[in-house]
């Protein structure tokens, strides 16, 4: 672990998908769980948002909440849309798929921000699950267990990489 963490500002991470009711709330919940498991909750600022506005104000999709619960994680976010101001607040934006990535890069280009934008899957240490966390919205509940595993594996890699940076 990076022993200088106490002397540095909080590491701020925003997870981003399309609707902010399935993938990114799951990523936020899993990443927060991993951070707290390491006793590092005070050193991180963690949130999620969507590139779209359709579900603003909503709780996570029931299928995402259920799969998280089955793994001992409680999701308590409310959907919100990414704002330009987020590029002043967050060091890292972690996109679930390439469409989210492109939308974030376009928004960033309208700011002077240095926020790093990456695909969540690029942090998977095994790198054998493809580039994207697939959109599970129109699929069945079983898709959410698959998403959980993909997100969990990549979030573990992301945390290790951020602590080593
Ligand atoms: P998410 O999933 O981007 O992982 O939150 C979706 C949620 C809603 C919609 C699409 C994807 N939608 O079309 O409403």
PDB file of C-alpha atoms and ligand atoms in Angstrom:
ATOM      1  CA  UNK A   1       0.000   0.000   0.000  1.00  0.00           C
ATOM      2  CA  UNK A   2       1.085   3.576  -0.653  1.00  0.00           C
ATOM      3  CA  UNK A   3       2.218   4.723   2.795  1.00  0.00           C
ATOM      4  CA  UNK A   4       1.994   8.417   1.818  1.00  0.00           C
ATOM      5  CA  UNK A   5      -1.778   8.259   1.507  1.00  0.00           C
ATOM      6  CA  UNK A   6      -2.234  10.206   4.764  1.00  0.00           C
ATOM      7  CA  UNK A   7      -0.380  13.187   3.319  1.00  0.00           C
ATOM      8  CA  UNK A   8      -2.199  13.374  -0.002  1.00  0.00           C
ATOM      9  CA  UNK A   9      -5.652  14.762  -0.899  1.00  0.00           C
ATOM     10  CA  UNK A  10      -8.496  12.297  -1.294  1.00  0.00           C
ATOM     11  CA  UNK A  11      -8.462  10.249  -4.466  1.00  0.00           C
ATOM     12  CA  UNK A  12     -11.742  11.039  -6.238  1.00  0.00           C
ATOM     13  CA  UNK A  13     -13.352   8.512  -8.552  1.00  0.00           C
ATOM     14  CA  UNK A  14     -16.580   8.826 -10.557  1.00  0.00           C
ATOM     15  CA  UNK A  15     -18.043   5.695 -12.167  1.00  0.00           C
ATOM     16  CA  UNK A  16     -20.100   6.426 -15.267  1.00  0.00           C
ATOM     17  CA  UNK A  17     -22.616   4.470 -17.365  1.00  0.00           C
ATOM     18  CA  UNK A  18     -25.624   5.490 -19.447  1.00  0.00           C
ATOM     19  CA  UNK A  19     -28.550   5.493 -17.019  1.00  0.00           C
ATOM     20  CA  UNK A  20     -26.778   5.453 -13.618  1.00  0.00           C
ATOM     21  CA  UNK A  21     -29.195   2.800 -12.373  1.00  0.00           C
ATOM     22  CA  UNK A  22     -27.405  -0.487 -13.244  1.00  0.00           C
ATOM     23  CA  UNK A  23     -23.671  -0.655 -13.940  1.00  0.00           C
ATOM     24  CA  UNK A  24     -22.233   2.488 -12.374  1.00  0.00           C
ATOM     25  CA  UNK A  25     -24.153   2.226  -9.053  1.00  0.00           C
ATOM     26  CA  UNK A  26     -22.888  -1.361  -8.865  1.00  0.00           C
ATOM     27  CA  UNK A  27     -19.329  -0.228  -9.575  1.00  0.00           C
ATOM     28  CA  UNK A  28     -19.659   2.565  -6.989  1.00  0.00           C
ATOM     29  CA  UNK A  29     -20.947   0.103  -4.358  1.00  0.00           C
ATOM     30  CA  UNK A  30     -18.337  -2.558  -5.096  1.00  0.00           C
ATOM     31  CA  UNK A  31     -15.444  -0.094  -5.193  1.00  0.00           C
ATOM     32  CA  UNK A  32     -16.562   1.535  -1.921  1.00  0.00           C
ATOM     33  CA  UNK A  33     -16.819  -1.910  -0.322  1.00  0.00           C
ATOM     34  CA  UNK A  34     -13.276  -2.803  -1.430  1.00  0.00           C
ATOM     35  CA  UNK A  35     -11.917   0.550  -0.231  1.00  0.00           C
ATOM     36  CA  UNK A  36     -13.602   0.167   3.170  1.00  0.00           C
ATOM     37  CA  UNK A  37     -12.403  -3.412   3.440  1.00  0.00           C
ATOM     38  CA  UNK A  38      -8.862  -1.975   3.259  1.00  0.00           C
ATOM     39  CA  UNK A  39      -9.739   0.645   5.909  1.00  0.00           C
ATOM     40  CA  UNK A  40      -9.216   3.426   3.364  1.00  0.00           C
ATOM     41  CA  UNK A  41     -12.677   5.012   3.333  1.00  0.00           C
ATOM     42  CA  UNK A  42     -11.329   8.385   4.504  1.00  0.00           C
ATOM     43  CA  UNK A  43      -8.892   8.566   1.606  1.00  0.00           C
ATOM     44  CA  UNK A  44     -11.362   8.246  -1.234  1.00  0.00           C
ATOM     45  CA  UNK A  45     -14.291  10.206  -2.609  1.00  0.00           C
ATOM     46  CA  UNK A  46     -16.479   7.844  -4.662  1.00  0.00           C
ATOM     47  CA  UNK A  47     -19.608   8.570  -6.693  1.00  0.00           C
ATOM     48  CA  UNK A  48     -21.422   7.511  -9.865  1.00  0.00           C
ATOM     49  CA  UNK A  49     -23.379   9.250 -12.614  1.00  0.00           C
ATOM     50  CA  UNK A  50     -24.953   8.652 -16.024  1.00  0.00           C
ATOM     51  CA  UNK A  51     -24.350  10.292 -19.367  1.00  0.00           C
ATOM     52  CA  UNK A  52     -28.147  10.234 -19.927  1.00  0.00           C
ATOM     53  CA  UNK A  53     -30.842  11.970 -17.866  1.00  0.00           C
ATOM     54  CA  UNK A  54     -33.797   9.541 -18.202  1.00  0.00           C
ATOM     55  CA  UNK A  55     -33.518   8.073 -14.699  1.00  0.00           C
ATOM     56  CA  UNK A  56     -32.369  11.089 -12.697  1.00  0.00           C
ATOM     57  CA  UNK A  57     -33.504  10.810  -9.074  1.00  0.00           C
ATOM     58  CA  UNK A  58     -34.172   7.061  -9.238  1.00  0.00           C
ATOM     59  CA  UNK A  59     -32.790   4.370  -6.984  1.00  0.00           C
ATOM     60  CA  UNK A  60     -30.669   1.627  -8.632  1.00  0.00           C
ATOM     61  CA  UNK A  61     -32.511  -0.964 -10.745  1.00  0.00           C
ATOM     62  CA  UNK A  62     -33.886  -3.749  -8.509  1.00  0.00           C
ATOM     63  CA  UNK A  63     -31.797  -6.360 -10.334  1.00  0.00           C
ATOM     64  CA  UNK A  64     -28.590  -4.442  -9.600  1.00  0.00           C
ATOM     65  CA  UNK A  65     -29.567  -3.979  -5.931  1.00  0.00           C
ATOM     66  CA  UNK A  66     -30.403  -7.685  -5.619  1.00  0.00           C
ATOM     67  CA  UNK A  67     -27.150  -8.972  -7.070  1.00  0.00           C
ATOM     68  CA  UNK A  68     -25.208  -6.532  -4.882  1.00  0.00           C
ATOM     69  CA  UNK A  69     -27.146  -7.691  -1.797  1.00  0.00           C
ATOM     70  CA  UNK A  70     -26.395 -11.305  -2.664  1.00  0.00           C
ATOM     71  CA  UNK A  71     -22.725 -10.350  -2.368  1.00  0.00           C
ATOM     72  CA  UNK A  72     -23.176  -8.409   0.887  1.00  0.00           C
ATOM     73  CA  UNK A  73     -23.196  -4.937  -0.661  1.00  0.00           C
ATOM     74  CA  UNK A  74     -25.897  -2.320  -0.184  1.00  0.00           C
ATOM     75  CA  UNK A  75     -26.547   0.157  -3.034  1.00  0.00           C
ATOM     76  CA  UNK A  76     -27.919   3.485  -1.841  1.00  0.00           C
ATOM     77  CA  UNK A  77     -27.271   5.928  -4.692  1.00  0.00           C
ATOM     78  CA  UNK A  78     -29.737   8.151  -6.550  1.00  0.00           C
ATOM     79  CA  UNK A  79     -29.273   8.517 -10.296  1.00  0.00           C
ATOM     80  CA  UNK A  80     -27.817  11.785 -11.562  1.00  0.00           C
ATOM     81  CA  UNK A  81     -26.394  13.021 -14.843  1.00  0.00           C
ATOM     82  CA  UNK A  82     -22.714  13.878 -15.291  1.00  0.00           C
ATOM     83  CA  UNK A  83     -22.124  17.643 -15.116  1.00  0.00           C
ATOM     84  CA  UNK A  84     -19.260  19.754 -16.436  1.00  0.00           C
ATOM     85  CA  UNK A  85     -18.514  20.637 -12.788  1.00  0.00           C
ATOM     86  CA  UNK A  86     -17.689  16.966 -12.186  1.00  0.00           C
ATOM     87  CA  UNK A  87     -14.517  17.522 -14.209  1.00  0.00           C
ATOM     88  CA  UNK A  88     -13.365  19.925 -11.474  1.00  0.00           C
ATOM     89  CA  UNK A  89     -14.247  17.471  -8.692  1.00  0.00           C
ATOM     90  CA  UNK A  90     -12.947  14.117  -9.912  1.00  0.00           C
ATOM     91  CA  UNK A  91      -9.403  12.898 -10.632  1.00  0.00           C
ATOM     92  CA  UNK A  92     -10.694   9.792 -12.372  1.00  0.00           C
ATOM     93  CA  UNK A  93     -13.793   9.010 -14.408  1.00  0.00           C
ATOM     94  CA  UNK A  94     -14.283   5.323 -15.080  1.00  0.00           C
ATOM     95  CA  UNK A  95     -16.572   4.508 -18.004  1.00  0.00           C
ATOM     96  CA  UNK A  96     -18.441   1.224 -18.382  1.00  0.00           C
ATOM     97  CA  UNK A  97     -18.417   1.169 -22.194  1.00  0.00           C
ATOM     98  CA  UNK A  98     -16.948   2.994 -25.182  1.00  0.00           C
ATOM     99  CA  UNK A  99     -20.072   5.068 -25.736  1.00  0.00           C
ATOM    100  CA  UNK A 100     -19.820   6.403 -22.171  1.00  0.00           C
ATOM    101  CA  UNK A 101     -16.099   7.006 -22.707  1.00  0.00           C
ATOM    102  CA  UNK A 102     -16.720   9.048 -25.865  1.00  0.00           C
ATOM    103  CA  UNK A 103     -19.465  11.111 -24.192  1.00  0.00           C
ATOM    104  CA  UNK A 104     -17.124  11.910 -21.284  1.00  0.00           C
ATOM    105  CA  UNK A 105     -14.246  12.837 -23.582  1.00  0.00           C
ATOM    106  CA  UNK A 106     -16.547  15.200 -25.471  1.00  0.00           C
ATOM    107  CA  UNK A 107     -17.687  16.869 -22.241  1.00  0.00           C
ATOM    108  CA  UNK A 108     -14.109  17.125 -20.979  1.00  0.00           C
ATOM    109  CA  UNK A 109     -13.105  18.872 -24.215  1.00  0.00           C
ATOM    110  CA  UNK A 110     -15.415  21.729 -23.192  1.00  0.00           C
ATOM    111  CA  UNK A 111     -13.433  22.195 -19.966  1.00  0.00           C
ATOM    112  CA  UNK A 112      -9.803  22.741 -18.958  1.00  0.00           C
ATOM    113  CA  UNK A 113      -9.868  19.580 -16.896  1.00  0.00           C
ATOM    114  CA  UNK A 114      -7.135  16.966 -16.592  1.00  0.00           C
ATOM    115  CA  UNK A 115      -9.524  14.307 -15.299  1.00  0.00           C
ATOM    116  CA  UNK A 116      -8.326  10.908 -16.444  1.00  0.00           C
ATOM    117  CA  UNK A 117     -11.010   8.958 -18.312  1.00  0.00           C
ATOM    118  CA  UNK A 118     -10.592   5.203 -18.684  1.00  0.00           C
ATOM    119  CA  UNK A 119     -12.675   2.117 -19.378  1.00  0.00           C
ATOM    120  CA  UNK A 120     -13.321   0.073 -16.237  1.00  0.00           C
ATOM    121  CA  UNK A 121     -12.295  -3.124 -18.042  1.00  0.00           C
ATOM    122  CA  UNK A 122      -8.872  -1.654 -18.788  1.00  0.00           C
ATOM    123  CA  UNK A 123      -8.147  -2.087 -15.051  1.00  0.00           C
ATOM    124  CA  UNK A 124      -8.909  -5.818 -15.077  1.00  0.00           C
ATOM    125  CA  UNK A 125      -5.550  -7.426 -14.248  1.00  0.00           C
ATOM    126  CA  UNK A 126      -6.403 -10.526 -16.305  1.00  0.00           C
ATOM    127  CA  UNK A 127      -7.639  -8.478 -19.250  1.00  0.00           C
ATOM    128  CA  UNK A 128      -9.538 -11.402 -20.698  1.00  0.00           C
ATOM    129  CA  UNK A 129     -13.100 -10.109 -20.371  1.00  0.00           C
ATOM    130  CA  UNK A 130     -13.219  -7.682 -23.289  1.00  0.00           C
ATOM    131  CA  UNK A 131     -13.236  -3.879 -23.266  1.00  0.00           C
ATOM    132  CA  UNK A 132     -16.688  -3.136 -21.979  1.00  0.00           C
ATOM    133  CA  UNK A 133     -19.160  -3.855 -19.200  1.00  0.00           C
ATOM    134  CA  UNK A 134     -22.154  -4.753 -21.385  1.00  0.00           C
ATOM    135  CA  UNK A 135     -25.420  -2.865 -20.891  1.00  0.00           C
ATOM    136  CA  UNK A 136     -27.618  -5.288 -18.859  1.00  0.00           C
ATOM    137  CA  UNK A 137     -30.806  -3.199 -18.890  1.00  0.00           C
ATOM    138  CA  UNK A 138     -32.809  -5.185 -21.443  1.00  0.00           C
ATOM    139  CA  UNK A 139     -31.492  -8.591 -20.358  1.00  0.00           C
ATOM    140  CA  UNK A 140     -32.560 -10.916 -17.555  1.00  0.00           C
ATOM    141  CA  UNK A 141     -31.428 -11.170 -13.946  1.00  0.00           C
ATOM    142  CA  UNK A 142     -28.662 -13.652 -14.820  1.00  0.00           C
ATOM    143  CA  UNK A 143     -26.908 -10.913 -16.802  1.00  0.00           C
ATOM    144  CA  UNK A 144     -26.482  -8.996 -13.557  1.00  0.00           C
ATOM    145  CA  UNK A 145     -24.423 -11.743 -11.912  1.00  0.00           C
ATOM    146  CA  UNK A 146     -22.138 -11.664 -14.949  1.00  0.00           C
ATOM    147  CA  UNK A 147     -21.895  -7.869 -14.694  1.00  0.00           C
ATOM    148  CA  UNK A 148     -21.176  -8.162 -10.967  1.00  0.00           C
ATOM    149  CA  UNK A 149     -18.229 -10.483 -11.590  1.00  0.00           C
ATOM    150  CA  UNK A 150     -16.791  -8.279 -14.358  1.00  0.00           C
ATOM    151  CA  UNK A 151     -17.156  -5.104 -12.312  1.00  0.00           C
ATOM    152  CA  UNK A 152     -15.745  -6.718  -9.162  1.00  0.00           C
ATOM    153  CA  UNK A 153     -12.639  -8.014 -10.922  1.00  0.00           C
ATOM    154  CA  UNK A 154     -11.925  -4.678 -12.592  1.00  0.00           C
ATOM    155  CA  UNK A 155     -12.610  -2.668  -9.406  1.00  0.00           C
ATOM    156  CA  UNK A 156     -10.050  -4.780  -7.533  1.00  0.00           C
ATOM    157  CA  UNK A 157      -7.499  -4.007 -10.250  1.00  0.00           C
ATOM    158  CA  UNK A 158      -8.416  -0.314 -10.249  1.00  0.00           C
ATOM    159  CA  UNK A 159      -7.901  -0.037  -6.478  1.00  0.00           C
ATOM    160  CA  UNK A 160      -4.526  -1.765  -6.646  1.00  0.00           C
ATOM    161  CA  UNK A 161      -3.414   0.520  -9.466  1.00  0.00           C
ATOM    162  CA  UNK A 162      -4.559   3.699  -7.698  1.00  0.00           C
ATOM    163  CA  UNK A 163      -2.776   2.694  -4.479  1.00  0.00           C
ATOM    164  CA  UNK A 164       0.413   1.929  -6.393  1.00  0.00           C
ATOM    165  CA  UNK A 165       0.328   5.200  -8.363  1.00  0.00           C
TER     166      UNK A 165
HETATM  167  P1  LIG B   1     -26.969   1.533 -17.028  1.00  0.00           P
HETATM  168  O1  LIG B   1     -28.165   0.726 -17.738  1.00  0.00           O
HETATM  169  O2  LIG B   1     -26.424   2.470 -18.077  1.00  0.00           O
HETATM  170  O3  LIG B   1     -26.014   0.480 -16.648  1.00  0.00           O
HETATM  171  O4  LIG B   1     -27.609   2.260 -15.844  1.00  0.00           O
HETATM  172  C1  LIG B   1     -29.199   1.339 -18.442  1.00  0.00           C
HETATM  173  C2  LIG B   1     -30.262   1.873 -17.757  1.00  0.00           C
HETATM  174  C3  LIG B   1     -31.317   2.433 -18.463  1.00  0.00           C
HETATM  175  C4  LIG B   1     -31.276   2.467 -19.839  1.00  0.00           C
HETATM  176  C5  LIG B   1     -30.186   1.939 -20.525  1.00  0.00           C
HETATM  177  C6  LIG B   1     -29.150   1.386 -19.823  1.00  0.00           C
HETATM  178  N1  LIG B   1     -32.364   3.021 -20.572  1.00  0.00           N
HETATM  179  O5  LIG B   1     -32.347   2.955 -21.811  1.00  0.00           O
HETATM  180  O6  LIG B   1     -33.292   3.577 -19.965  1.00  0.00           O
END
